[in-house]
GROMACS .gro file of C-alpha atoms in nm:
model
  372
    1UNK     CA    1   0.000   0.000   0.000
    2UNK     CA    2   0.160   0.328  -0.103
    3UNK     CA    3   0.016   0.664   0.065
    4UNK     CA    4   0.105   1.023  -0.092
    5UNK     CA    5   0.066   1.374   0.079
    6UNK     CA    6  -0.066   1.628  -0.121
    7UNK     CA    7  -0.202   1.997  -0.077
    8UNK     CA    8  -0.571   1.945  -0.254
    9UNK     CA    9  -0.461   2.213  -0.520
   10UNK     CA   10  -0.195   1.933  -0.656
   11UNK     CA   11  -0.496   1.642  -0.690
   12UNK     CA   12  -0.514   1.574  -1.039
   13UNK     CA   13  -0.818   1.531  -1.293
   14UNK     CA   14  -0.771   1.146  -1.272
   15UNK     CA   15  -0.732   1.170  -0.871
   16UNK     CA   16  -1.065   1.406  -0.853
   17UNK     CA   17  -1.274   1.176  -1.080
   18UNK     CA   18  -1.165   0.865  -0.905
   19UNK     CA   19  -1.286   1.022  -0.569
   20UNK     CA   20  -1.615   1.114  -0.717
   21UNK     CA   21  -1.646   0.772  -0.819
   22UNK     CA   22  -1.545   0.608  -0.477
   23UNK     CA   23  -1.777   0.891  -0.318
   24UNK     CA   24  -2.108   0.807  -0.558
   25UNK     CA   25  -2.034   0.390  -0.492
   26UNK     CA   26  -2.122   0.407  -0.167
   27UNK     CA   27  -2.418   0.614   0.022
   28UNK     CA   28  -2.231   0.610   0.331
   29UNK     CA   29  -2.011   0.848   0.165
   30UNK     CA   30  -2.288   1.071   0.034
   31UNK     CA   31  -2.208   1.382   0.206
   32UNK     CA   32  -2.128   1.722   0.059
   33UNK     CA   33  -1.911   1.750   0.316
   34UNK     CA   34  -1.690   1.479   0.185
   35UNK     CA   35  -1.666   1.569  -0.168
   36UNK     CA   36  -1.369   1.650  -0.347
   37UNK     CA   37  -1.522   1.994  -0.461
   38UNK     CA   38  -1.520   2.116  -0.052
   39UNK     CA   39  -1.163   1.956  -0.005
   40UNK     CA   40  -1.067   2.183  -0.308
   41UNK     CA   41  -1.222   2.531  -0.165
   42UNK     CA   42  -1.072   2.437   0.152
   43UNK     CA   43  -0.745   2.395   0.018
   44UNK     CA   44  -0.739   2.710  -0.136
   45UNK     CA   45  -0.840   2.894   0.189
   46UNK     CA   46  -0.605   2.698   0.463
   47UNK     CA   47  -0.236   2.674   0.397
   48UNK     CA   48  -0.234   2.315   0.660
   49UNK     CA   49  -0.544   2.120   0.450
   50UNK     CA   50  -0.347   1.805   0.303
   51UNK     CA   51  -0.505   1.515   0.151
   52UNK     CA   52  -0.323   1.141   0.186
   53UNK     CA   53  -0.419   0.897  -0.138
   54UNK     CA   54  -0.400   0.559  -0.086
   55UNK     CA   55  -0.292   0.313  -0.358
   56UNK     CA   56  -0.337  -0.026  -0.330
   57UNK     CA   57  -0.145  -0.206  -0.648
   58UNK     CA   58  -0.147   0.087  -0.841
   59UNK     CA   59  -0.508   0.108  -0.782
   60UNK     CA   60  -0.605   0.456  -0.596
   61UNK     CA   61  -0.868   0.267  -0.295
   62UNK     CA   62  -0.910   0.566  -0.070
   63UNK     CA   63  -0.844   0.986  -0.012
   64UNK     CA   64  -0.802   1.121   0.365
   65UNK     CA   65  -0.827   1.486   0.364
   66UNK     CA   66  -0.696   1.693   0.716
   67UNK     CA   67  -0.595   1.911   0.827
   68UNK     CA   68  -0.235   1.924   0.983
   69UNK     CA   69  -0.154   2.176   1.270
   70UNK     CA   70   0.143   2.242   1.467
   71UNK     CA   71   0.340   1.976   1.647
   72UNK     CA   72   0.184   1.695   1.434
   73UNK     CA   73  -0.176   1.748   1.578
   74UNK     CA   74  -0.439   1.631   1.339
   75UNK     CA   75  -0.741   1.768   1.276
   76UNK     CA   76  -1.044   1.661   1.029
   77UNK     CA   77  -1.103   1.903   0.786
   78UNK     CA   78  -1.268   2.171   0.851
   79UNK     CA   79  -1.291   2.074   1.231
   80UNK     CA   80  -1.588   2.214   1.422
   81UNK     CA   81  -1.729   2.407   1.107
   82UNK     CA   82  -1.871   2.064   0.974
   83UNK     CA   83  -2.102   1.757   1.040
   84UNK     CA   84  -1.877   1.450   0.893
   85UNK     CA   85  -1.550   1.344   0.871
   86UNK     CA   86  -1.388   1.020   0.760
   87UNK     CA   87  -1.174   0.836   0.463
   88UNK     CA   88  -1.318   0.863   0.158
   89UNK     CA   89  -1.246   0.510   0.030
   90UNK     CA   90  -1.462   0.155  -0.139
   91UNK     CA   91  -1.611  -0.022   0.112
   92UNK     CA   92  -1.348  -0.280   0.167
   93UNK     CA   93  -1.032  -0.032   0.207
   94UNK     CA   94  -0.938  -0.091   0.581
   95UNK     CA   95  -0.569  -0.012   0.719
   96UNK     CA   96  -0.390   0.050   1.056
   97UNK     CA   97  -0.503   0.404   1.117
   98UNK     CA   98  -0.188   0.411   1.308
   99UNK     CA   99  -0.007   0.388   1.011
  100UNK     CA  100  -0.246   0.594   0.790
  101UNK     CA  101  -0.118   0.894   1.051
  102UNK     CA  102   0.262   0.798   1.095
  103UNK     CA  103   0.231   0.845   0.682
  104UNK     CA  104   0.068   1.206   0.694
  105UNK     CA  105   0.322   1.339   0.995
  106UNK     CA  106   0.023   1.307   1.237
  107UNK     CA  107   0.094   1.221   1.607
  108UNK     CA  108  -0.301   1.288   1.663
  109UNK     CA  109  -0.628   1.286   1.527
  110UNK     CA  110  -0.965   1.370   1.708
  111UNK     CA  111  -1.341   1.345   1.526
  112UNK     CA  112  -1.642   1.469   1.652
  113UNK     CA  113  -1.861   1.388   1.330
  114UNK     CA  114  -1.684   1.064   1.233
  115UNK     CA  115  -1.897   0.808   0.975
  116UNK     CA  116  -1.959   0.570   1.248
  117UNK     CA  117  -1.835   0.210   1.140
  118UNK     CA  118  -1.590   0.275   0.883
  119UNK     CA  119  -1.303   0.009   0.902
  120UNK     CA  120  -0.992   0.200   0.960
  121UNK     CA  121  -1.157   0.435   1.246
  122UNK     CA  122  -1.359   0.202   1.381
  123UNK     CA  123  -1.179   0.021   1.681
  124UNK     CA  124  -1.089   0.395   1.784
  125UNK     CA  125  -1.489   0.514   1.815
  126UNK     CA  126  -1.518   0.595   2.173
  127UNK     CA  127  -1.917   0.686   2.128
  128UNK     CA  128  -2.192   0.643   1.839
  129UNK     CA  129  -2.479   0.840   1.851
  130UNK     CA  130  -2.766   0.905   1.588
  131UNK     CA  131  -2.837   1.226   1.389
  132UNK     CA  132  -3.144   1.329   1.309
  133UNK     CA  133  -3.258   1.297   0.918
  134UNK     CA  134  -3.607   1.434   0.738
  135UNK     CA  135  -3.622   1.123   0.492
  136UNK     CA  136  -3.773   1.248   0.170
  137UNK     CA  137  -3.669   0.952  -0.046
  138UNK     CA  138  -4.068   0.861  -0.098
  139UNK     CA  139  -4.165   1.242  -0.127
  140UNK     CA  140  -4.291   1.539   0.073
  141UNK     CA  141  -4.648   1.436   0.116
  142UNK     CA  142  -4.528   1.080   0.254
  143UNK     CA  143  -4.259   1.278   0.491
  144UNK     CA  144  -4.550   1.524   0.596
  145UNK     CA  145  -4.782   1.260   0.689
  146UNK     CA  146  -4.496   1.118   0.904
  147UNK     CA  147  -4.452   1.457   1.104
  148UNK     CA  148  -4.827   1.521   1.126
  149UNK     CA  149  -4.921   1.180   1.265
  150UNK     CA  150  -4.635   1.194   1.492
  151UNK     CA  151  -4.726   1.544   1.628
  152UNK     CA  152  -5.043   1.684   1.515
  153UNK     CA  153  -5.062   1.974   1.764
  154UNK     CA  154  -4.729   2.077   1.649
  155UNK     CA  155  -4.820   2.087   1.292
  156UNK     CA  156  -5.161   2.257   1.260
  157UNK     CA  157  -4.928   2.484   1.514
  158UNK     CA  158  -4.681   2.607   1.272
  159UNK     CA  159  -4.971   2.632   0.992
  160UNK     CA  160  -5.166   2.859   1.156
  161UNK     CA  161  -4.860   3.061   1.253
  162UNK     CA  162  -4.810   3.070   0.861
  163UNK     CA  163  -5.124   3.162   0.770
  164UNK     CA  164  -5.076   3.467   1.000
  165UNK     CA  165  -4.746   3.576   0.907
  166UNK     CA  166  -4.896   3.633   0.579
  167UNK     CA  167  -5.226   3.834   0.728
  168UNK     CA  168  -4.997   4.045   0.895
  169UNK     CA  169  -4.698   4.072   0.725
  170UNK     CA  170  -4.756   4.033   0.389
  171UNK     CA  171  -4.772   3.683   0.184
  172UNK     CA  172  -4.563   3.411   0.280
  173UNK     CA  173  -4.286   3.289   0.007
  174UNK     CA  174  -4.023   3.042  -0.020
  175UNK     CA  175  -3.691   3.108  -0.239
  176UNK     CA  176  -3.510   2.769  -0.341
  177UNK     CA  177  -3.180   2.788  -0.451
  178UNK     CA  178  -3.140   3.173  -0.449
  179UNK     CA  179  -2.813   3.334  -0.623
  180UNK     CA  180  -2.832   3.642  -0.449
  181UNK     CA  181  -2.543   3.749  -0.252
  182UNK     CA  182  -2.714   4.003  -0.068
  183UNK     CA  183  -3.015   3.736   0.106
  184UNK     CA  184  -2.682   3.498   0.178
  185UNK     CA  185  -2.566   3.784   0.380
  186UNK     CA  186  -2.861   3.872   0.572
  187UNK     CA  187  -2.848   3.550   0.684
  188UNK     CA  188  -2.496   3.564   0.818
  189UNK     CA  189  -2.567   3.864   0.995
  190UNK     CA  190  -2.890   3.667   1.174
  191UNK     CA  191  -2.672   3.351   1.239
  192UNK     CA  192  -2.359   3.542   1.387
  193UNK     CA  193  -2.634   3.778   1.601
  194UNK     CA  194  -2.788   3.461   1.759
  195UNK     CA  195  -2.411   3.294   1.830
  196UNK     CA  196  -2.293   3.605   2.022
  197UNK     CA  197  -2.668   3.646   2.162
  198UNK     CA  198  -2.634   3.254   2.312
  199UNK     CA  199  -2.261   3.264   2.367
  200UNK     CA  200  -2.147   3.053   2.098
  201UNK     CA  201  -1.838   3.110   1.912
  202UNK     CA  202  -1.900   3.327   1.630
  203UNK     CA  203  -1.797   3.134   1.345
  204UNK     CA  204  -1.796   3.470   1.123
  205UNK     CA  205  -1.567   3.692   1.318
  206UNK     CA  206  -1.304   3.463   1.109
  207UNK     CA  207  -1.341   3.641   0.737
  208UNK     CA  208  -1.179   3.296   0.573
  209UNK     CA  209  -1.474   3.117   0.650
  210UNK     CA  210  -1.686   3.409   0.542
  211UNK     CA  211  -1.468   3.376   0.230
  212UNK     CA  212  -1.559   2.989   0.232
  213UNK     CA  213  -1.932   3.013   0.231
  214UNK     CA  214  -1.910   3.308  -0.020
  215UNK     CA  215  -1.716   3.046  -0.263
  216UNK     CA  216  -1.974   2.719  -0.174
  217UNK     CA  217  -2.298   2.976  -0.241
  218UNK     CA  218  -2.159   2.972  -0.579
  219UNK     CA  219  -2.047   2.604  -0.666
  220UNK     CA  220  -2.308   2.474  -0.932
  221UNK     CA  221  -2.296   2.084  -1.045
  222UNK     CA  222  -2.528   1.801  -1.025
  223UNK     CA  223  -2.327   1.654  -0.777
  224UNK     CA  224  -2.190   1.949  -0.549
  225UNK     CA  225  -2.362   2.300  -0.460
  226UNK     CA  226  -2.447   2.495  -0.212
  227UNK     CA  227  -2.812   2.600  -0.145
  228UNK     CA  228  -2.977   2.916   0.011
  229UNK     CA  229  -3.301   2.934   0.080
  230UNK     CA  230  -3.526   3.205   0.212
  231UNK     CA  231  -3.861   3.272   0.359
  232UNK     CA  232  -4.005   3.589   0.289
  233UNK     CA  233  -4.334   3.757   0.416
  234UNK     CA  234  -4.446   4.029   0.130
  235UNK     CA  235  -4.030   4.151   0.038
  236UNK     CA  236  -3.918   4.081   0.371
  237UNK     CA  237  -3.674   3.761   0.435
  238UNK     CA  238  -3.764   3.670   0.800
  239UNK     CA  239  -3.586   3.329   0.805
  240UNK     CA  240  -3.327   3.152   0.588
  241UNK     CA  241  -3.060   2.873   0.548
  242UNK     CA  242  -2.726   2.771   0.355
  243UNK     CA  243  -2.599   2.453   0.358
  244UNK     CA  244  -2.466   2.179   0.064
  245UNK     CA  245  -2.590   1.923  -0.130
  246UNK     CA  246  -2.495   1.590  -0.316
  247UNK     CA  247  -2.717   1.453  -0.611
  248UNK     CA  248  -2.939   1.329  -0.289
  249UNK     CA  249  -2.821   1.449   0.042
  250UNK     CA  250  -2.903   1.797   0.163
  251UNK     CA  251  -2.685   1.910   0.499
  252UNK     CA  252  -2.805   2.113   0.704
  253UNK     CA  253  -2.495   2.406   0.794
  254UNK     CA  254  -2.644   2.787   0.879
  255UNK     CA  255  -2.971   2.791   0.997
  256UNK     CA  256  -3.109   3.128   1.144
  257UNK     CA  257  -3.429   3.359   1.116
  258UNK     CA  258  -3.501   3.726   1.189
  259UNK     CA  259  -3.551   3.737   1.577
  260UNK     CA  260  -3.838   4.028   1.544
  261UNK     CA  261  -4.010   3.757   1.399
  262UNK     CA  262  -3.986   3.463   1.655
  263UNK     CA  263  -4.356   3.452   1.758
  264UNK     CA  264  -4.449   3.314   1.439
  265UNK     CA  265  -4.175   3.049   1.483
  266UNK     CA  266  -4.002   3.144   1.154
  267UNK     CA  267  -3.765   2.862   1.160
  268UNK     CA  268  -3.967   2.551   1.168
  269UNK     CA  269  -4.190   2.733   0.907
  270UNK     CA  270  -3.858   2.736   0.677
  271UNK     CA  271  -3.773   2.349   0.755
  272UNK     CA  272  -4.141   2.219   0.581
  273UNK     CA  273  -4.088   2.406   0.291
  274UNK     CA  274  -3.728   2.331   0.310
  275UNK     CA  275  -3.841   1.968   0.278
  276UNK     CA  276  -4.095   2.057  -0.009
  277UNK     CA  277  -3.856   2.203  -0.238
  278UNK     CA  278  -3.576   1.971  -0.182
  279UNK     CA  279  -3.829   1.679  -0.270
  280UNK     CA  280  -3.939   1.865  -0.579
  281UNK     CA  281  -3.548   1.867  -0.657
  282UNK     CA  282  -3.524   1.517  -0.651
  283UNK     CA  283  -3.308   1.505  -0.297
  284UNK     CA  284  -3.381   1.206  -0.095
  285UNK     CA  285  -3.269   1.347   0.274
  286UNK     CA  286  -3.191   1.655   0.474
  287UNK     CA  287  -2.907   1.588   0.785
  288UNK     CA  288  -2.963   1.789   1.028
  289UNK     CA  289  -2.637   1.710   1.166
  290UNK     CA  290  -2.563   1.566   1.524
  291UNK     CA  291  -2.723   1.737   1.839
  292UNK     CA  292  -3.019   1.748   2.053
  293UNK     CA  293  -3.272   2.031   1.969
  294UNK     CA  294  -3.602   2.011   1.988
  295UNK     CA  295  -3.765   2.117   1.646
  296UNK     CA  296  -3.494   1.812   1.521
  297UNK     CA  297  -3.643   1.599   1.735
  298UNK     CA  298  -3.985   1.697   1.587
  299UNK     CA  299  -3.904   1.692   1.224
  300UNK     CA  300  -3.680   1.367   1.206
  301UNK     CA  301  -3.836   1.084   1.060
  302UNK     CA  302  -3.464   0.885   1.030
  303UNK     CA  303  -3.052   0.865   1.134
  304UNK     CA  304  -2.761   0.830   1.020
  305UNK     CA  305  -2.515   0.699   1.290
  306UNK     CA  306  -2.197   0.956   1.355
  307UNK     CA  307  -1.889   0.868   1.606
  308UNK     CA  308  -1.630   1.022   1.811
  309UNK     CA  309  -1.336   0.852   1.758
  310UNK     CA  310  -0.942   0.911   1.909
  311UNK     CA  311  -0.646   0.768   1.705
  312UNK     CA  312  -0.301   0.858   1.864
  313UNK     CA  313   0.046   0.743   1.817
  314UNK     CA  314   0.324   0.739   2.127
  315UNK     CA  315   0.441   1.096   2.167
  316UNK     CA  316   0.498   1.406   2.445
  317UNK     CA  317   0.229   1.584   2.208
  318UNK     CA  318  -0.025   1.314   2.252
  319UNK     CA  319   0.005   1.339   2.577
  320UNK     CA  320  -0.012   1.750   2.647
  321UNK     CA  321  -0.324   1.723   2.341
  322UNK     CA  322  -0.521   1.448   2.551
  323UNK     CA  323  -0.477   1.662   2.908
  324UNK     CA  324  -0.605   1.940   2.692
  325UNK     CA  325  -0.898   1.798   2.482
  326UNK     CA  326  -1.007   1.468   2.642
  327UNK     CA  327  -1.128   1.522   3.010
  328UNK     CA  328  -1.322   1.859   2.867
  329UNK     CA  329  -1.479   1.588   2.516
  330UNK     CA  330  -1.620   1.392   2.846
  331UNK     CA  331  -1.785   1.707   3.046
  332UNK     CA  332  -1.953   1.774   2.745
  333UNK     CA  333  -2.095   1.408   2.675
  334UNK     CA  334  -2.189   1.417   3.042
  335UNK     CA  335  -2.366   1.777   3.014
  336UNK     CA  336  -2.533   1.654   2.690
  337UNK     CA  337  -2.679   1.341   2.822
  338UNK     CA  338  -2.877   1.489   3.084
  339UNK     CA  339  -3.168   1.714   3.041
  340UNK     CA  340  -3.091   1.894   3.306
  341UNK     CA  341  -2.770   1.962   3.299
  342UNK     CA  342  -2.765   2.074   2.899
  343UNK     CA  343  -3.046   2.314   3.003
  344UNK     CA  344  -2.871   2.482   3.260
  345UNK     CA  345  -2.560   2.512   3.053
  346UNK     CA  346  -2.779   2.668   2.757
  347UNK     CA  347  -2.947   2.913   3.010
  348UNK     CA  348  -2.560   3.008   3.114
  349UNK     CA  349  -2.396   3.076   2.786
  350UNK     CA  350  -2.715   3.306   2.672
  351UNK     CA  351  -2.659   3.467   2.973
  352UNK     CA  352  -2.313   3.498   2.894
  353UNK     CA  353  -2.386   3.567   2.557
  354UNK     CA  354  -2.623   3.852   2.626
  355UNK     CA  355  -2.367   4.042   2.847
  356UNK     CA  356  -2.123   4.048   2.620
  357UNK     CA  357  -2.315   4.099   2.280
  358UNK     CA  358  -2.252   4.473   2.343
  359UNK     CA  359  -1.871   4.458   2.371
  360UNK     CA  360  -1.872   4.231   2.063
  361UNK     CA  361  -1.817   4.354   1.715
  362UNK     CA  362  -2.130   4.285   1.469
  363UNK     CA  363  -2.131   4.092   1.157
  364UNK     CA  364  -2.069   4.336   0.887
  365UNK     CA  365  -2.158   4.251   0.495
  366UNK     CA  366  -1.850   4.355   0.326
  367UNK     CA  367  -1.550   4.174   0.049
  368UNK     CA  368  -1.389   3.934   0.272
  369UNK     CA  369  -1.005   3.936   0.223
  370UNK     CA  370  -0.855   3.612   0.164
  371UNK     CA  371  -0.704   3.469   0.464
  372UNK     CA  372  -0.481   3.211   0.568
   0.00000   0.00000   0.00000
């Protein structure tokens, strides 16, 4: 087995085209997120993305993109900012993952959003959990009748919210797909407002992932875009979201809504017609990505397993990174697991988050500079 390092820029048209073919062969690979075409953008952005491919007599069997940072500590690409991780490889590519890292310079690797069961990661998962899917491989009305008969209340709920929206407000309208640069920033600005309002890190004080969704908004193939989508009441967006889809696999990636229109619960509104229009465009599945909230919990009507998983070879920096990043990786299992406990912690950091909103600089719409 032979395994070359590569920045993604020096990935050839023969290596590209052989990962789109490993990637369509297998629909545990059918992720946006794993696609060649976000390895590429990402490569172009970050100076430390490389990208391992694995030959096997000749034969290219696998690609592992990462991310390498100082002192030889891994990370997946793209690291918190996505939903799923993992070796892009046919199904029966399995190697040491010790070796897989001792070949890309690693001494490290964590995943948070690892596919769960993958051979070479596998006896490393240290916890599986589900995450939440709308299923629309047998069409909105099927998926609706799902939701409604799970939850009736909640559905004639967010109709009649709907409905008067559109007395009040003007007529309710759903944009699928939209090109326009301007509604992709108005929804930055709402999803940066409600990380700083909740005390989340604000993914878009850093202008190279600004740059990065700017660049996905704009990729346009069968196989690989990225999709915004906006509801409007009269010529007012009040809600929106941008994430990225396969020929069949919508992910779910920047959700938000205008918070002076909360009472008519603007979000879940979005999600059904979210669902309608990516049925209509022949997707088969929205992720929602791992975590417990509860319109997910409301809307699923499927899973797709995702793992945490710890590979590490011998080393001082193993060490110092697992006294770092471990015992906090369990306080946060623990905190999520009970109901309790995640609720208090949610209560604290939009506490947090509301007392320092005002020292915090707001999302401006402006040319982000390329950054590395």
């Amino acid at each position: 087995m032979k395994i070359t390092v590569v920045c993604p820029g020096e990935l050839g048209e023969p290596e590209i085209n052989r990962w789109r073919e490993i990637q369509k062969a297998s629909p545990a690979l059918d992720n946006p997120f794993l696609s060649v075409d976000f390895t590429l953008a990402m490569g172009r952005l970050r100076d430390r993305v490389r990208v391992a491919v694995i030959e096997d007599g000749g034969t290219v069997t696998g690609f592992f993109p990462y991310e390498r940072h100082a002192f030889g500590v891994g990370r997946p690409l793209g690291g918190f900012l996505v939903t799923c991780h993992g070796v892009i490889a046919t199904p029966e590519f399995k190697m040491d993952a010790r070796e897989l890292l001792r070949a890309c310079r690693l001494s490290v690797i964590d995943f948070d959003y690892l596919v769960a069961g993958q051979p070479t990661f596998s006896p490393y998962e240290t916890d599986v959990r589900p995450a939440p899917v709308m299923d629309l491989g047998s069409g909105f009305d099927a998926y609706v009748e799902q939701i409604r008969a799970a939850s009736p209340k909640n559905y004639k709920t967010v109709r009649y919210k709907e409905r008067k929206l559109g007395r009040e407000h003007g007529e309710v309208r759903f944009d699928w797909e939209s090109a326009d640069p301007g509604a992709l920033h108005t929804l930055l600005r709402w999803k940066s407002d409600q990380y700083q309002r909740t005390g989340r890190v604000d993914r878009f004080a850093q202008p190279w992932i600004i740059r990065l969704v700017e660049e996905m908004h704009a990729a346009r193939s069968d196989d690989f875009a990225g999709v915004l989508t906006m509801v409007y009441a009269g010529d007012t967006p009040v809600a929106g979201h941008f994430g990225l889809r396969t020929a069949q696999t919508l992910v779910g990636w920047f959700p938000a809504y205008d918070t002076a229109y909360a009472p008519y619960s603007p979000g879940i509104m979005h999600h059904l017609h979210l669902a309608e229009h990516a049925a209509r465009a022949g997707l088969h599945q929205i992720d929602m990505g791992k975590g417990d909230r509860e319109y997910k919990d409301w809307l699923k009507t499927g899973v797709l397993m995702v793992a945490e998983a710890r590979v590490a070879r011998p080393s001082p920096t193993t060490a110092v990174q697992w006294a770092g990043r471990v015992p906090l990786s369990r306080l946060r299992t623990a905190v999520v697991d009970d109901p309790r406990l995640f609720k208090a912690a949610d209560r604290l950091l939009k506490a947090y988050g509301q007392a320092k909103s005002r020292l915090r600089p707001r999302f401006r719409s402006h040319q982000s500079t390329r950054t590395r």
